[in-house]
Structure formats: structure tokens, C-alpha cells
Coordinates of N, CA and C and ligand atoms in Angstrom, one line a residue:
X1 N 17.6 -5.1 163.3 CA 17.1 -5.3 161.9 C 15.7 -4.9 161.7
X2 N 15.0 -5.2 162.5 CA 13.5 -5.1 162.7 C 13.1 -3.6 162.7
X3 N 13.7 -2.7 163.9 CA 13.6 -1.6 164.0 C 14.0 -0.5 162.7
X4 N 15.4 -1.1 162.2 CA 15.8 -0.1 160.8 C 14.5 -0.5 159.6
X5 N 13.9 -1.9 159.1 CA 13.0 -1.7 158.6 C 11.6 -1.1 158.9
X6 N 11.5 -0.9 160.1 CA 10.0 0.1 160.6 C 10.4 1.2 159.9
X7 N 11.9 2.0 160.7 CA 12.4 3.1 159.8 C 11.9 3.3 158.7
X8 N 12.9 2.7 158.1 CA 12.7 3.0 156.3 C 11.3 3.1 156.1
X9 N 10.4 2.0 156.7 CA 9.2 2.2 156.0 C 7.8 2.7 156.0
X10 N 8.3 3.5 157.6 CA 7.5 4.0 158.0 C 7.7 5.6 157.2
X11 N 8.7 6.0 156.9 CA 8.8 7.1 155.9 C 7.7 7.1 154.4
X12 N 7.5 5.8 154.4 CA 6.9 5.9 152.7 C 5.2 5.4 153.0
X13 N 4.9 5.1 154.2 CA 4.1 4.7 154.4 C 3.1 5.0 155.9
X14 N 2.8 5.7 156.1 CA 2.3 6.4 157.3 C 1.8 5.4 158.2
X15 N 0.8 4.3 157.6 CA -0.4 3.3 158.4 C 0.3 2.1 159.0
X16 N 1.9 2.4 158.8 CA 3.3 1.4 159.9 C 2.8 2.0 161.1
X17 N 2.5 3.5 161.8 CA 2.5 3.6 163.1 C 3.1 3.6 163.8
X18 N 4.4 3.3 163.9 CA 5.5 2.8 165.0 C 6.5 2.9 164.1
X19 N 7.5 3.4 165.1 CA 9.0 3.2 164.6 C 9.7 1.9 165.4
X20 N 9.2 0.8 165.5 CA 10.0 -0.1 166.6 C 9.0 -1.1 166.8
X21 N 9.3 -2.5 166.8 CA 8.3 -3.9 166.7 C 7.6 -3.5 168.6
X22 N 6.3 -4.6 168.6 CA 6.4 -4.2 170.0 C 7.4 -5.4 170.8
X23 N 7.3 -4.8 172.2 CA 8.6 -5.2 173.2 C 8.1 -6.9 173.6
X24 N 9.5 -7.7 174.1 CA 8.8 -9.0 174.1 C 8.1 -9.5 175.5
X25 N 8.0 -8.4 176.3 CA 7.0 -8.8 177.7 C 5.6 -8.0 177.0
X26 N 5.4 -7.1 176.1 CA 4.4 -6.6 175.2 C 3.7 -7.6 174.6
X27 N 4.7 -8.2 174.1 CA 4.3 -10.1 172.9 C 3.7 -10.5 174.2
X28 N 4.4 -10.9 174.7 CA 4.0 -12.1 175.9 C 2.6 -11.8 176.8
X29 N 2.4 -10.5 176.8 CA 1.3 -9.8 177.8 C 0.1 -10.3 176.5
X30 N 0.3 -9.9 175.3 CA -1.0 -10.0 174.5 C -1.2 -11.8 174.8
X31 N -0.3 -12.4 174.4 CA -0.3 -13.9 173.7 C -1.0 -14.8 175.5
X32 N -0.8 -13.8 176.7 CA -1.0 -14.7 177.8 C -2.1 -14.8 177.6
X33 N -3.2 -14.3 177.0 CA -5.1 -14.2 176.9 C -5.3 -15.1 176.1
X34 N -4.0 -16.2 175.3 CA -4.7 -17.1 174.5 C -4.1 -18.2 175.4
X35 N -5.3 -19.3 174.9 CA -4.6 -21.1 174.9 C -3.8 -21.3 174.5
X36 N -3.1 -21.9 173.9 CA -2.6 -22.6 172.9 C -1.7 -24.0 173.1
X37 N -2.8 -24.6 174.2 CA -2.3 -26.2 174.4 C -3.4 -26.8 173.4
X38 N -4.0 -26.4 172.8 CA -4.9 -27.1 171.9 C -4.6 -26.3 170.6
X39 N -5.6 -27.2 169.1 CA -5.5 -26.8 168.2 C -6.0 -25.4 168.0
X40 N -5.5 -24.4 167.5 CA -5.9 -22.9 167.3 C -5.8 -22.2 165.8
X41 N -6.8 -21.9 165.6 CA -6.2 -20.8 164.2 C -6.4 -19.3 165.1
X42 N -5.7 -18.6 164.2 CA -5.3 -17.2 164.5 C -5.3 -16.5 163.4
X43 N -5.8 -15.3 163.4 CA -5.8 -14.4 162.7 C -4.8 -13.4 163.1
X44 N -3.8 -12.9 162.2 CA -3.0 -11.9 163.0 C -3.0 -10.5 162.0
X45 N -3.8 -9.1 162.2 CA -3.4 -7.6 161.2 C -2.2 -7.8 161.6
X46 N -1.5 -7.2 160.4 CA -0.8 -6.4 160.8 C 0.7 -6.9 161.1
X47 N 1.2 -8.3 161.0 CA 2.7 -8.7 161.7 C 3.9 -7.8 160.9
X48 N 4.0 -6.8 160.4 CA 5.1 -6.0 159.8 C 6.0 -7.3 160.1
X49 N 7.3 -7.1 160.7 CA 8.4 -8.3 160.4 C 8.2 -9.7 161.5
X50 N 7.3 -9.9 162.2 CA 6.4 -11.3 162.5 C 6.9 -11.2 164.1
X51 N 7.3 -10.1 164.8 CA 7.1 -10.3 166.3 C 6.4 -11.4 166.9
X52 N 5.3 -11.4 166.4 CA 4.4 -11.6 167.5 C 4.3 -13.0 166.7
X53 N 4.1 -13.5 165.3 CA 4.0 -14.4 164.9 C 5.1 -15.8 164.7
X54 N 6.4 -14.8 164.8 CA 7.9 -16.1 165.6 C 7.6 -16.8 166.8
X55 N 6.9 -15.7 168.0 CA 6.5 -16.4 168.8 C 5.5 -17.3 169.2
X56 N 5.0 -16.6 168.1 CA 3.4 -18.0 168.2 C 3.4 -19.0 167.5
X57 N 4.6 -18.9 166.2 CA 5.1 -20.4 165.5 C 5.6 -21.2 166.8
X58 N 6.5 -20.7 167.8 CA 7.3 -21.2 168.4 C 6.4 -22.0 169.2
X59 N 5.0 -21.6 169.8 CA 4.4 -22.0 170.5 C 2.6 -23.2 170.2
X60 N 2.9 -23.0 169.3 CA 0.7 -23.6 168.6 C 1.3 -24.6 168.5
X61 N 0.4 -25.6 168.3 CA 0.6 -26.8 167.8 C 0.9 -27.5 166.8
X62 N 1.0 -28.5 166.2 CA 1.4 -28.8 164.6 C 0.3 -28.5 163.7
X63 N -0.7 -29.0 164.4 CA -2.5 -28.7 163.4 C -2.8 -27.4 163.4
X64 N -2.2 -26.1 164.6 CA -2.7 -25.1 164.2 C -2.3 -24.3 163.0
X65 N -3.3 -23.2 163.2 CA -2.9 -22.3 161.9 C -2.9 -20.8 162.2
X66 N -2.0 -20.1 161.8 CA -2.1 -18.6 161.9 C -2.6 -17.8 160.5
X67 N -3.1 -17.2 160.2 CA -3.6 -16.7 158.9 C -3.1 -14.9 159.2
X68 N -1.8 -14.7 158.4 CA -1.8 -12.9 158.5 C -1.9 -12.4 157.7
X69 N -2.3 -11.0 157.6 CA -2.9 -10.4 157.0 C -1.7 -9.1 156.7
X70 N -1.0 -8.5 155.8 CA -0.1 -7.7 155.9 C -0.3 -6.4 154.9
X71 N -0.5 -5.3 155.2 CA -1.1 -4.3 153.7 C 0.2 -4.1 153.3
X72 N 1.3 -4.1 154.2 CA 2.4 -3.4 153.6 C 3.2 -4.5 152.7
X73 N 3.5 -3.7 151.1 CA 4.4 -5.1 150.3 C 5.7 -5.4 150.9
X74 N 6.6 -4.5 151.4 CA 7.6 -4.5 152.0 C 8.1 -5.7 153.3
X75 N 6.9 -5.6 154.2 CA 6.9 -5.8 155.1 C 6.2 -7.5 154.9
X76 N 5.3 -7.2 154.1 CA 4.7 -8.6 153.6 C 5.7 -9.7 152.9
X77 N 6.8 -9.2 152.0 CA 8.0 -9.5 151.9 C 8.9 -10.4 152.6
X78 N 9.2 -9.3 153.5 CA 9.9 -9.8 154.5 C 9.8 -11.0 155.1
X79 N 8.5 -11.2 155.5 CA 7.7 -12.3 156.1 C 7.8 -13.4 155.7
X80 N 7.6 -13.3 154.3 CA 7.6 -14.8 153.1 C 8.8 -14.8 152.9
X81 N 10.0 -14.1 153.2 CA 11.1 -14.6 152.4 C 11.8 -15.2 154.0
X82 N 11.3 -15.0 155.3 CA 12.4 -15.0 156.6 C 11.4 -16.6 157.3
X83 N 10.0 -16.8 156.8 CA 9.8 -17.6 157.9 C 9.1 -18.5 156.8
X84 N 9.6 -19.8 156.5 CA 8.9 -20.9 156.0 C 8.4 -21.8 157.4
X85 N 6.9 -21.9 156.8 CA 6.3 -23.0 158.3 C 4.9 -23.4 157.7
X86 N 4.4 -24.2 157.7 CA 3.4 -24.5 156.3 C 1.9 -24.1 157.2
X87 N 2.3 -24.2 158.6 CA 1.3 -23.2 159.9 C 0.7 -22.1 159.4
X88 N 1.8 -21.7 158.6 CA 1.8 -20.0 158.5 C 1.2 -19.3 156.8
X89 N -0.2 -19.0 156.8 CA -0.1 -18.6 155.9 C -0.3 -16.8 155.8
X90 N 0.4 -15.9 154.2 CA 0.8 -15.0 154.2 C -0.5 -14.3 153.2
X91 N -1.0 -13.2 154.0 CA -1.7 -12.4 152.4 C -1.3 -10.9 152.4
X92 N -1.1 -10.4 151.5 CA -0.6 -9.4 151.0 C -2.1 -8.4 150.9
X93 N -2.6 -7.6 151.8 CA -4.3 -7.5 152.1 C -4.6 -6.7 152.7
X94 N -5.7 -5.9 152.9 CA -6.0 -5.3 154.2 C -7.0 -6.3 155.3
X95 N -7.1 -5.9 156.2 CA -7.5 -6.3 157.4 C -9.2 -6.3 156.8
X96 N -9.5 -4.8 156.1 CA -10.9 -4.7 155.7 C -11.7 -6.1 155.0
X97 N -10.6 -7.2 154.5 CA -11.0 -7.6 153.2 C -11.0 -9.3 154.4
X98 N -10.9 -9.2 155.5 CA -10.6 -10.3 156.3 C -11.8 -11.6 155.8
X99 N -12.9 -11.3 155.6 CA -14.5 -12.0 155.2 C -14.3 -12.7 154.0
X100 N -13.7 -12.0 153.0 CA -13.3 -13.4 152.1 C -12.1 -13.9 151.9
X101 N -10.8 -13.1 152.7 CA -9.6 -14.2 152.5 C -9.8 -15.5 154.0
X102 N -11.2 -15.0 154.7 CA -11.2 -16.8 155.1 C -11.9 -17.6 154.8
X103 N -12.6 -16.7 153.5 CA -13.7 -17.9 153.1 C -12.9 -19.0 152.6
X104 N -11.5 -18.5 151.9 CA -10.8 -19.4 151.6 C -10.2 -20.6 152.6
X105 N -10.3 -20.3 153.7 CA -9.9 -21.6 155.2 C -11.5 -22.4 155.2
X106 N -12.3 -21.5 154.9 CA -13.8 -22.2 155.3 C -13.5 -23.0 156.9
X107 N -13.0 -22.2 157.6 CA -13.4 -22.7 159.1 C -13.1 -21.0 159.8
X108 N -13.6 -20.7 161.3 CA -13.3 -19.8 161.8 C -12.3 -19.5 162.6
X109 N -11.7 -18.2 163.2 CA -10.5 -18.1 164.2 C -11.2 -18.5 165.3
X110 N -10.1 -18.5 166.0 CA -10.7 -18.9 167.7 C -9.8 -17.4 168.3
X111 N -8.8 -16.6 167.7 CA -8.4 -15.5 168.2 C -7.7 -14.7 166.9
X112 N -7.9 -13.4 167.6 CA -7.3 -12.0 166.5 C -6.7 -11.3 167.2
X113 N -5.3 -11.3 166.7 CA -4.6 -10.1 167.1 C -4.5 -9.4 166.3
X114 N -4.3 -7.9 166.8 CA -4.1 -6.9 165.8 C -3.4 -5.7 165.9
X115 N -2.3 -5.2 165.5 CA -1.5 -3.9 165.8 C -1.6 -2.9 164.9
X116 N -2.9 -3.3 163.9 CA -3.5 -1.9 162.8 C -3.7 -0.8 163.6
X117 N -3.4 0.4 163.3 CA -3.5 1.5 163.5 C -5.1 1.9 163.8
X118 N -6.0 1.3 164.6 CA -7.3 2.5 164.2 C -7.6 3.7 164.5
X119 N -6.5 4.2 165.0 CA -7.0 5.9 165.3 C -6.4 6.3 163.8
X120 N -5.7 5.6 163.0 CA -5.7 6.5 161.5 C -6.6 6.5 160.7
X121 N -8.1 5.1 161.1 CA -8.9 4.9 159.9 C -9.9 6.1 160.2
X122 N -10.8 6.2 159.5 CA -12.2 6.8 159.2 C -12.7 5.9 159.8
X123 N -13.8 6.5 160.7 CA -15.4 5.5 161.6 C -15.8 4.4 161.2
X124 N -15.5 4.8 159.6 CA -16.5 3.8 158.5 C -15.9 2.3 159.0
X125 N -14.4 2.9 158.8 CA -13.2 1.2 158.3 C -13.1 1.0 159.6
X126 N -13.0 1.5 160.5 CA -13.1 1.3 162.0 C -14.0 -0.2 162.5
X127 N -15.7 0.5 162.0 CA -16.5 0.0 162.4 C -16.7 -1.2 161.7
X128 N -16.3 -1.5 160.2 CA -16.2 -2.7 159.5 C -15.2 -3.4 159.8
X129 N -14.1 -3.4 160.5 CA -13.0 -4.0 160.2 C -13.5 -5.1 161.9
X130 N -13.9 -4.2 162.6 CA -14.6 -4.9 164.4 C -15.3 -5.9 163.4
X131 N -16.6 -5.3 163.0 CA -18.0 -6.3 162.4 C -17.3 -7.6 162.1
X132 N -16.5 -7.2 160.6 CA -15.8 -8.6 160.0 C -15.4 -9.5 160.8
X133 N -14.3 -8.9 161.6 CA -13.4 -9.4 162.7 C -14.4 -10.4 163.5
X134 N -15.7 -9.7 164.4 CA -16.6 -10.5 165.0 C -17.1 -12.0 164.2
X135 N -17.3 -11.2 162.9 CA -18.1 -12.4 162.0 C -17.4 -13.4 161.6
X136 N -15.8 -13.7 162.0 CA -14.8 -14.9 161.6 C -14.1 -15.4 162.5
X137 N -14.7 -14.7 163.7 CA -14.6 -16.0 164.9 C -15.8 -16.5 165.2
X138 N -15.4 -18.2 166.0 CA -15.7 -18.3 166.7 C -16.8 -18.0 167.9
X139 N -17.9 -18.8 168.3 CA -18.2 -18.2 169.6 C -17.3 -18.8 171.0
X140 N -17.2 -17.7 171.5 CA -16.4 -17.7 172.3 C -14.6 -17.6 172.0
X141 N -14.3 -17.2 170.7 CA -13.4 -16.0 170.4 C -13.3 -14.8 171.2
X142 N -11.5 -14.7 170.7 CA -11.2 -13.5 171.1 C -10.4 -12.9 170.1
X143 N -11.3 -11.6 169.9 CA -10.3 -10.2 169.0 C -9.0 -9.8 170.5
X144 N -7.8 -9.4 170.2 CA -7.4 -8.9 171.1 C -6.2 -7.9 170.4
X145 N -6.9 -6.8 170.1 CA -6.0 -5.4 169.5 C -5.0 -5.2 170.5
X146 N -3.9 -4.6 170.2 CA -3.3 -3.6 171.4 C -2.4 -2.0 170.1
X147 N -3.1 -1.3 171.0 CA -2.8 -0.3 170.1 C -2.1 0.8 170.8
X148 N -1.8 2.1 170.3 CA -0.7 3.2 171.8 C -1.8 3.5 173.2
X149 N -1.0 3.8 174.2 CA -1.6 4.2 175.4 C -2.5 5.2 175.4
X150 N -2.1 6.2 174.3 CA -3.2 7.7 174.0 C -4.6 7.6 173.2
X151 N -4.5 6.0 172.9 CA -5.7 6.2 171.9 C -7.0 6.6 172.5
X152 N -8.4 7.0 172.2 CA -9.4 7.2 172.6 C -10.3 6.6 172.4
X153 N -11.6 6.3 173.3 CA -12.1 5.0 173.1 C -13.0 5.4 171.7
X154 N -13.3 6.5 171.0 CA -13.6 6.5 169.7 C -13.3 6.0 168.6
X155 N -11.8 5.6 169.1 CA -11.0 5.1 168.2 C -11.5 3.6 168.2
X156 N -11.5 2.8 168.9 CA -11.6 1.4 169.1 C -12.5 0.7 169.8
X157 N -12.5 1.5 171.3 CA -13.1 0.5 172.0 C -15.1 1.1 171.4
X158 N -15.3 1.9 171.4 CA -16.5 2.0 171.7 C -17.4 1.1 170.3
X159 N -16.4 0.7 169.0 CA -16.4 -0.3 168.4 C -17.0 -1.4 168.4
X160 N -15.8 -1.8 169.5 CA -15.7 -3.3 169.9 C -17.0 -3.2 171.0
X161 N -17.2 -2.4 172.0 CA -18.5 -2.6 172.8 C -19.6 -2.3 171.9
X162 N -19.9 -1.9 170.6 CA -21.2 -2.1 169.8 C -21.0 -3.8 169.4
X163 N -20.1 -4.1 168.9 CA -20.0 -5.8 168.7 C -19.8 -6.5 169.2
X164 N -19.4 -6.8 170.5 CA -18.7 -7.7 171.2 C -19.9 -7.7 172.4
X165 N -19.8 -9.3 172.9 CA -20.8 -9.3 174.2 C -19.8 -8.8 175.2
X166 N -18.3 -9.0 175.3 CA -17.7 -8.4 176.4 C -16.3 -7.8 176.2
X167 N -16.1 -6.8 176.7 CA -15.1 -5.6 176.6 C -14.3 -5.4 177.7
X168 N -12.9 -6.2 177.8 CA -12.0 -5.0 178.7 C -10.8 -5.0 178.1
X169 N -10.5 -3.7 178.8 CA -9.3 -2.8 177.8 C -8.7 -2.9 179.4
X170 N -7.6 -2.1 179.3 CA -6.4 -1.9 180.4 C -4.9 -1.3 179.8
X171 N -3.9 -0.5 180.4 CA -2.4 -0.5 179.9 C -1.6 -1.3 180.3
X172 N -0.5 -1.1 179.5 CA 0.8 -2.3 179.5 C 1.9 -1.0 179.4
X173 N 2.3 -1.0 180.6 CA 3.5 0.3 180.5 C 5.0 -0.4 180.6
X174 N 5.2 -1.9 180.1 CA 6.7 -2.4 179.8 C 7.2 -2.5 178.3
X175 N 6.6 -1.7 177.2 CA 6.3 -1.3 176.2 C 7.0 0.0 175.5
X176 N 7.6 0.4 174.9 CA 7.7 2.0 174.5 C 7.6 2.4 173.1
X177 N 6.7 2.9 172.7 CA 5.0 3.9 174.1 C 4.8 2.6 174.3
X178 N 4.0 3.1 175.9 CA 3.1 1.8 176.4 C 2.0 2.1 175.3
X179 N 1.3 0.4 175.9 CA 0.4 0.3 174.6 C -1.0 0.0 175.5
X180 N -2.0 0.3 174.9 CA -3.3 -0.2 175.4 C -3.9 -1.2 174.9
X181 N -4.1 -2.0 175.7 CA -4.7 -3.8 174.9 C -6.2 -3.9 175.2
X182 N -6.8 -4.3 174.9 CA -8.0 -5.0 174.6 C -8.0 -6.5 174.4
X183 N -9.6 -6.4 175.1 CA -9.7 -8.1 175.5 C -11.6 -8.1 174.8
X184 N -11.6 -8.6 173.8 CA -13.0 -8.6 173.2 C -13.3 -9.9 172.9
X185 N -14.8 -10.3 173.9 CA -15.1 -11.8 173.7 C -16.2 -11.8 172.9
X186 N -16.2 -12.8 171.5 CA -17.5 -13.0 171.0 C -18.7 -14.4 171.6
X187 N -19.8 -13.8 172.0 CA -20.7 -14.7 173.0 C -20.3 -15.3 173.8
X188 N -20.6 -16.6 174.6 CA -20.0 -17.1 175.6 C -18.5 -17.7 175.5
X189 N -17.6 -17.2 176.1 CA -16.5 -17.8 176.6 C -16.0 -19.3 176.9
X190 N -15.1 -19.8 176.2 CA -15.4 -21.4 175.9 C -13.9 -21.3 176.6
X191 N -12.6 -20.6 176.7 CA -11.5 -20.7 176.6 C -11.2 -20.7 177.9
X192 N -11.6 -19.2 178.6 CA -11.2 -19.4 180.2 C -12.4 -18.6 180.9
Ligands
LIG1 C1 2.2 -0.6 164.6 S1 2.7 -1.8 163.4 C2 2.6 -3.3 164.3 C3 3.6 -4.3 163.8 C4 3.8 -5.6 164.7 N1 2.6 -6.4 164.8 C5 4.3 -5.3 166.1 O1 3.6 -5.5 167.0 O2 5.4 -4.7 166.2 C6 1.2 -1.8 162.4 C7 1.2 -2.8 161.2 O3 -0.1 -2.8 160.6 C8 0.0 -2.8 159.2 N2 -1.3 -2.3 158.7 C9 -1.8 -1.1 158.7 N3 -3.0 -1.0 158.2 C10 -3.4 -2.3 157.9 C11 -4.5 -2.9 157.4 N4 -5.6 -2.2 157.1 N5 -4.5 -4.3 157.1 C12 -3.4 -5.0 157.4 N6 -2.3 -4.5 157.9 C13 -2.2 -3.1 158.2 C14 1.2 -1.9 158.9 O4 1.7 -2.1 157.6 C15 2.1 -2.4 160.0 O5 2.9 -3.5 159.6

């Protein structure tokens, strides 16, 4: 089901990126870099049909919260009509605009995931979408992108090392395409 909706919508819409959700030792590889025996909010770009976000209902606590962010109406759709959880809230948004859809939480993430495309943005949205990102966590937050194996660190990482006190990247080849993840801590590390 998941995969024929990438399909379709990746035809009308280019910034899907993928024809196929990522794989669930892919979920599980990103989600191992968080806690989540304690309360957590989350930020998540990007959940097209909520991969990564069924599993992390499955798993946060009753007080946490996930906040996602979805550009596509389709896929934003989807989301609100397949998962009621009062955990979970939905915006119909870009990732760019992240600074004032949390002014509305008036508290910060403790983690970001994100499967936005940035090798399709321009430097500009690249470099703002890191800044914002930094500026709604947490100290001792974690951004944690994972994006294709081929990307270049132009694309992302060299980004995240202008804003982040710490940077590591690595591949995940149980994935298809393997994917390249990132691990970006804001100031000292409170988590692990
Ligand atoms: C490669 S898919 C990843 C989907 C899913 N998270 C997964 O792991 O399978 C990228 C998703 O990011 C969304 N997206 C692209 N640009 C975005 C932006 N600026 N803000 C929010 N979502 C965006 C696309 O619509 C698509 O759902």
C-alpha cells in the first residue's frame, strides 16, 4: 500500500525522492540514537505514509509528543485519515516554516528526524532548514537526517558541521538504496 502511494506520487511531485517507505531495520537503525524511556517530543520532516512515525507511536510514552511536518497534501492526508493518537500532531507545511509551527507547542524537541530530500534544495533552504532545526531543540538534542548513500557532504553534512557542536554521519546498507544517516548533537549531550 505504502509503496503504490510513493508511486503515484512521486510522479506529480518530484521532492517524494523515493519510490518505497524506508526499510524497517532502516526505522530501527535511525530510532536506536533516541531514548525513549522518558518523556520526548519529536519533530519528524517529512513522514509521507508514517513509517517511522507508527513505530514511534508504538514506542514514546503517553506524555510524549511527535510534531510532523508533511509538504505533500496527499501524503499529509493519508496520515490524518489512517492514524488517530492525540500524541500525534499533523501539519500540512514545509520543514522551512519549522520556527513558527512550534511556537505553537511553546516548548522544544529533544529529537528530529528527517527524510527531506536536501540534495534537491538550493544552499539557501539547505542552510535554513539546519539553523531552524538547531534553534527548536533542545540542548543536548538530536537532528538525525538519513538521506541516499550518494549524497555529498554539500548537500547536508557540511550544514550540519557549521551548526552543530557535533557531527557523525556513517552508511546503513540494509536499506534499498542504502541510506546515509547522520547523528547531529546540539551543545552538550544530556541523552547518552
Ligand atoms: C524520501 S521521502 C521519506 C518518507 C518517509 N519518512 C520514509 O522514511 O519512508 C521524503 C518525504 O519528505 C517530504 N518533503 C519533501 N520536502 C519537504 C519539506 N520541505 N518539508 C516537509 N516535508 C517535505 C516528501 O513529501 C516526502 O514525503
Amino acid at each position: 500500500m505504502s509503496t503504490i502511494a510513493y508511486v503515484k506520487n512521486i510522479l506529480k511531485d518530484p521532492n517524494i525522492a523515493s519510490i518505497t517507505p524506508t526499510s524497517k531495520s532502516g526505522v530501527r537503525e535511525v530510532c536506536s540514537k533516541m531514548n525513549l524511556n522518558q518523556r520526548v517530543v519529536i519533530i519528524e520532516y517529512g513522514p509521507a505514509t508514517g513509517v517511522f512515525t507508527n513505530y514511534l507511536l508504538e514506542r514514546i510514552t503517553d506524555n510524549s509528543l511527535i510534531v510532523a511536518v508533511e509538504l505533500n497534501e496527499t501524503f499529509a492526508g493519508i496520515l490524518e485519515n489512517n492514524i488517530q493518537d492525540k500524541r500525534l500532531k499533523i501539519h500540512k507545511d514545509s520543514a522551512e516554516n519549522i520556527d513558527q509551527i512550534m511556537d505553537q507547542y511553546d516548548q522544544k524537541a529533544d529529537y528530529v528526524i528527517s527524510g527531506i530530500p536536501f540534495s534537491l534544495f538550493t544552499p539557501q533552504l539547505r542552510d535554513n532548514i539546519v539553523k531552524k532545526t538547531k534553534d527548536v531543540l533542545n540542548s543536548g538534542g538530536k537532528f538525525l537526517p538519513y538521506q541516499t548513500f550518494f549524497q555529498k557532504d554539500r548537500h547536508l553534512k557540511d550544514h550540519l558541521t557549521k551548526h552543530f557542536s557535533s557531527v557523525q554521519d556513517g552508511y546503513f546498507f540494509r536499506n534499498i538504496p542504502p541510506m546515509r544517516l547522520y547523528e547531529a548533537v546540539k551543545g552538550e549531550g544530556k541523552y547518552f
